[in-house]
Every structure is written in C-alpha cells, then in structure tokens.
Coordinates of C-alpha atoms in Angstrom, one line a residue:
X165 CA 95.6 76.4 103.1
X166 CA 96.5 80.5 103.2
X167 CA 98.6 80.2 106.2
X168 CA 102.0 81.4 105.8
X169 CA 104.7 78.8 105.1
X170 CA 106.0 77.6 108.1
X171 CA 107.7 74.0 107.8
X172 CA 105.4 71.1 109.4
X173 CA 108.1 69.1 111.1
X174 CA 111.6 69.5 111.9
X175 CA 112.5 67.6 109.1
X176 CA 111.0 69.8 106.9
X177 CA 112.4 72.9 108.4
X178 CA 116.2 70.8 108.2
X179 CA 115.2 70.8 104.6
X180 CA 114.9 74.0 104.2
X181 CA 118.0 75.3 106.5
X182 CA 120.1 73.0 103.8
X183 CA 118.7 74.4 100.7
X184 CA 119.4 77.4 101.9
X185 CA 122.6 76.7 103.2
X186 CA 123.9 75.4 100.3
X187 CA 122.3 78.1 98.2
X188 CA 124.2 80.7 100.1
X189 CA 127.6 79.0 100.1
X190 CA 127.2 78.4 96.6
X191 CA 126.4 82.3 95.7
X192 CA 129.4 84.6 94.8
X193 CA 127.8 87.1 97.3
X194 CA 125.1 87.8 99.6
X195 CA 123.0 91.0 99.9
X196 CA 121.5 92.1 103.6
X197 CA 119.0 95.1 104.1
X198 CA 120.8 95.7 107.4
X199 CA 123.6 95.0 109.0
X200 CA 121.9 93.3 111.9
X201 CA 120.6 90.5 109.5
X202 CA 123.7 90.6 107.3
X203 CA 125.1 89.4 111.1
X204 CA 123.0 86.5 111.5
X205 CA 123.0 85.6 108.0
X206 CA 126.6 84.8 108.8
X207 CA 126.0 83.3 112.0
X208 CA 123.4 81.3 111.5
X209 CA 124.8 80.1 107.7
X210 CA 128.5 80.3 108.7
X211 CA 129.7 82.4 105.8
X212 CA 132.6 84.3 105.8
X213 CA 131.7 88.1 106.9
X214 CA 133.1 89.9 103.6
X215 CA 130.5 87.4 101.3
X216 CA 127.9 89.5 103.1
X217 CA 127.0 93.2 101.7
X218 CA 124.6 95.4 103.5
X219 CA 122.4 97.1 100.8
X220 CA 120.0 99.3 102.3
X221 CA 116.2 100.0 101.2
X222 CA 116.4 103.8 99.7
X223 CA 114.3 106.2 98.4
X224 CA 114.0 109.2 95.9
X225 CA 114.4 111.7 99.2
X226 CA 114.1 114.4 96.3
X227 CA 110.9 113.2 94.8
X228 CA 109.3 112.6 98.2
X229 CA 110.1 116.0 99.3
X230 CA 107.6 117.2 96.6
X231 CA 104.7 117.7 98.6
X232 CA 101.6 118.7 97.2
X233 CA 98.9 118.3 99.8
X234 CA 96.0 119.0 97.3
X235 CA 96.8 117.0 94.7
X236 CA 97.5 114.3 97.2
X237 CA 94.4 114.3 98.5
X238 CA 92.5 114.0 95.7
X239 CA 94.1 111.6 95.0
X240 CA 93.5 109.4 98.0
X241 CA 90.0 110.5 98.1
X242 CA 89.6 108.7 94.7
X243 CA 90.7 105.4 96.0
X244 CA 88.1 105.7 99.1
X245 CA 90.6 106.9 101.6
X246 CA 88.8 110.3 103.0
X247 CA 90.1 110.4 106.9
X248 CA 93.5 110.6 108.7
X249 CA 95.2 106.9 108.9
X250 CA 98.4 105.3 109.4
X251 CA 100.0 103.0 106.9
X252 CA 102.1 100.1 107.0
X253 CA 103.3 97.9 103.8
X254 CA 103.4 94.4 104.8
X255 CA 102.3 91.0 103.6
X256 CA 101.7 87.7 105.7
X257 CA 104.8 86.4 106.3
X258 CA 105.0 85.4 110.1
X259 CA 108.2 87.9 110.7
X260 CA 105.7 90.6 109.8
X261 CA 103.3 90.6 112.3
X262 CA 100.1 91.2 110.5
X263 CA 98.1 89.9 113.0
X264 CA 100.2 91.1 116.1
X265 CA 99.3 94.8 114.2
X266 CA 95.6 94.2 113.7
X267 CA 95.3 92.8 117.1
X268 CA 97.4 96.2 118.3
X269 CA 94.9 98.4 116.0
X270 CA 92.1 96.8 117.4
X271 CA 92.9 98.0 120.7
X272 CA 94.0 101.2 120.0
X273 CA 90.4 101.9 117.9
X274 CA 88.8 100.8 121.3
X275 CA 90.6 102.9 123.4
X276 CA 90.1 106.4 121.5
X277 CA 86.3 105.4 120.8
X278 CA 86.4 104.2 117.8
X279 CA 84.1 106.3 115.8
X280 CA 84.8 107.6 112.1
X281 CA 86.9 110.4 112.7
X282 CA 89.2 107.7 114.4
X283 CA 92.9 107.7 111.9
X284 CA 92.0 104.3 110.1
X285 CA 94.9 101.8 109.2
X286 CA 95.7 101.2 105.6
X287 CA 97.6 98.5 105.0
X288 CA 99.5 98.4 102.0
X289 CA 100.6 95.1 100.6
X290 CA 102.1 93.9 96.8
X291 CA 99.2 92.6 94.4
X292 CA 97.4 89.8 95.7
X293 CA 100.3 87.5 96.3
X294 CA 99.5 86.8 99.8
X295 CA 96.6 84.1 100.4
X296 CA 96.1 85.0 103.8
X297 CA 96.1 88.3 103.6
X298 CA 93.9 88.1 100.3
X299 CA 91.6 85.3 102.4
X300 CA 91.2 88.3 104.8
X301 CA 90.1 90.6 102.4
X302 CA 87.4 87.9 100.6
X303 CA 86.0 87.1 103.7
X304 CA 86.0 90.4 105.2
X305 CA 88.2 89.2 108.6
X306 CA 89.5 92.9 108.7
X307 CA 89.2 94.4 111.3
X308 CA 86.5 98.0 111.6
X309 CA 88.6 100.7 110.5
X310 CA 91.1 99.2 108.8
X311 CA 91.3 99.0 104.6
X312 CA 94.1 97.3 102.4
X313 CA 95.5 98.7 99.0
X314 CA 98.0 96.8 96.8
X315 CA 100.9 98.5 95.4
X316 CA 100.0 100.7 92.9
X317 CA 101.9 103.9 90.6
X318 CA 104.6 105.7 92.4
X319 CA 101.8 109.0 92.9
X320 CA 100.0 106.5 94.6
X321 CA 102.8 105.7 96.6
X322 CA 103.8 109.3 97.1
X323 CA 100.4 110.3 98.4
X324 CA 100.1 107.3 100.9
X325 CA 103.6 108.2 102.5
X326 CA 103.6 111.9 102.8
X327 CA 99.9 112.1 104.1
X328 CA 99.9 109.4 106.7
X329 CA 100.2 110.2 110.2
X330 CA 102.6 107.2 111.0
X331 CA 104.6 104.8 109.1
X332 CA 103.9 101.6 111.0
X333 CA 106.7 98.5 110.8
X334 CA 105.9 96.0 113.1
X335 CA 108.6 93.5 111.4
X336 CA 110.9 91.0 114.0
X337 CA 114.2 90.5 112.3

C-alpha cells in the first residue's frame, strides 16, 4: 500500500506488543540510542533496568572536522545540489514526521517567498527501502524546493553535513 506499518486493529497491534515483548525478555540485553527510550523500553516492556544499555549514535568528530569547502562543493554541485539547504536524514516511519516536516517546509518556503535563492530541503534517506517515501519521489508528491538523496559514500555524507545550514530532526520519541 506504501503507507507506513501501522497495525489495523488492536488485535494486531496486541500482536505485535507480544512479539516484541517476548523478544525482549528473551534477549540477553537490550540496546537504547538514549536514555529517555532506554526508560520506556523498560516501562513499557517491564524489563529489569540494568538489561537496558544506552548506546549512543557517534561520529568520526575528527574526520568531520576536516572541512574543505571547495572540494565539498563540487562535490554537491555534481549531484544537482547548487543553493544553500537544510538536511534532514529520515525515512517514513510515522515517529519521523516526514510529512509534519514537509508540511513545516512548505510554509516556511511561503513565508520567505519562495524563489530560487530560497535554502532548499534535502532529505536524506537509506536506499529506496521506504515505499512511501520512494512513492513520493515516482510520483513527484514533493514538495517545490525540496530534493531527496539516498545514502551514499561517506564524502558524500561529509559534504551534506558540514555545508548545510541546519540539521533538521523532527523525530517524536
């Protein structure tokens, strides 16, 4: 259908809660990103606190820190990308607010004019994984000034993050 998976009854979604109850009482240990959802993985699943580890996302800070605007330009220029933007790397899962950020972009490109020197949004996503957000691109639903990428080399990657103006997250956790 290319709608995000979201359980069509409550039995379904009581399914789903038990497979993944079981699932985490039956692992030796969970992993969190954060401590916040490390918390309500052990609320809501009622495991014992020290089962849960907090790992967090990280980066290379050395690696980013190498910054060279030239080369980084090119480089974006070759995949299209030839005016200020903002970035933010999300798919279409519901907690990711893809379309709460498009709807949010939309306004903000009405509100400052909206003509081409207006900071475009790229969003940045893993290959084509995501129907919906793939079904956006095929169709073109996008919104005007806004272009996806999906994940490619770390220089990509590089570029992307230390030329934006803004890292965008509009995740609910």
């Amino acid at each position: 259908s290319g709608k995000p998976d979201v359980p069509k009854s409550f039995m379904e979604l009581e399914a789903s809660r038990a497979l993944s109850y079981a699932s985490l009482h039956g692992a030796e240990a969970v992993i969190a990103f954060s401590d916040r959802s490390g918390r309500e993985i052990v609320r809501e699943f009622q495991l014992a606190p020290e089962r849960v580890r907090t790992i967090y996302p990280g980066l290379d800070a050395g690696w980013f820190a190498k910054r060279d605007e030239t080369r980084n330009r090119a480089h974006l220029e070759r995949m299209g990308i030839r005016r200020p933007f903002f970035v933010c790397a999300v798919n279409d899962l519901p907690h990711e607010n893809l379309k709460l950020l498009l709807a949010a972009y939309a306004v903000f490109r009405a509100r400052v004019g909206g003509s081409e020197s207006t900071p475009m949004l790229l969003v940045v996503s893993r290959a084509a994984s995501s129907q919906d957000v793939s079904e956006k691109l095929a169709t073109n639903e996008w919104p005007s000034g806004v272009a996806r990428l999906c994940w490619r080399a770390r220089e990509t990657y590089r570029a992307i993050v230390q030329e934006s103006l803004a890292f965008l997250d509009p995740c609910a956790f």
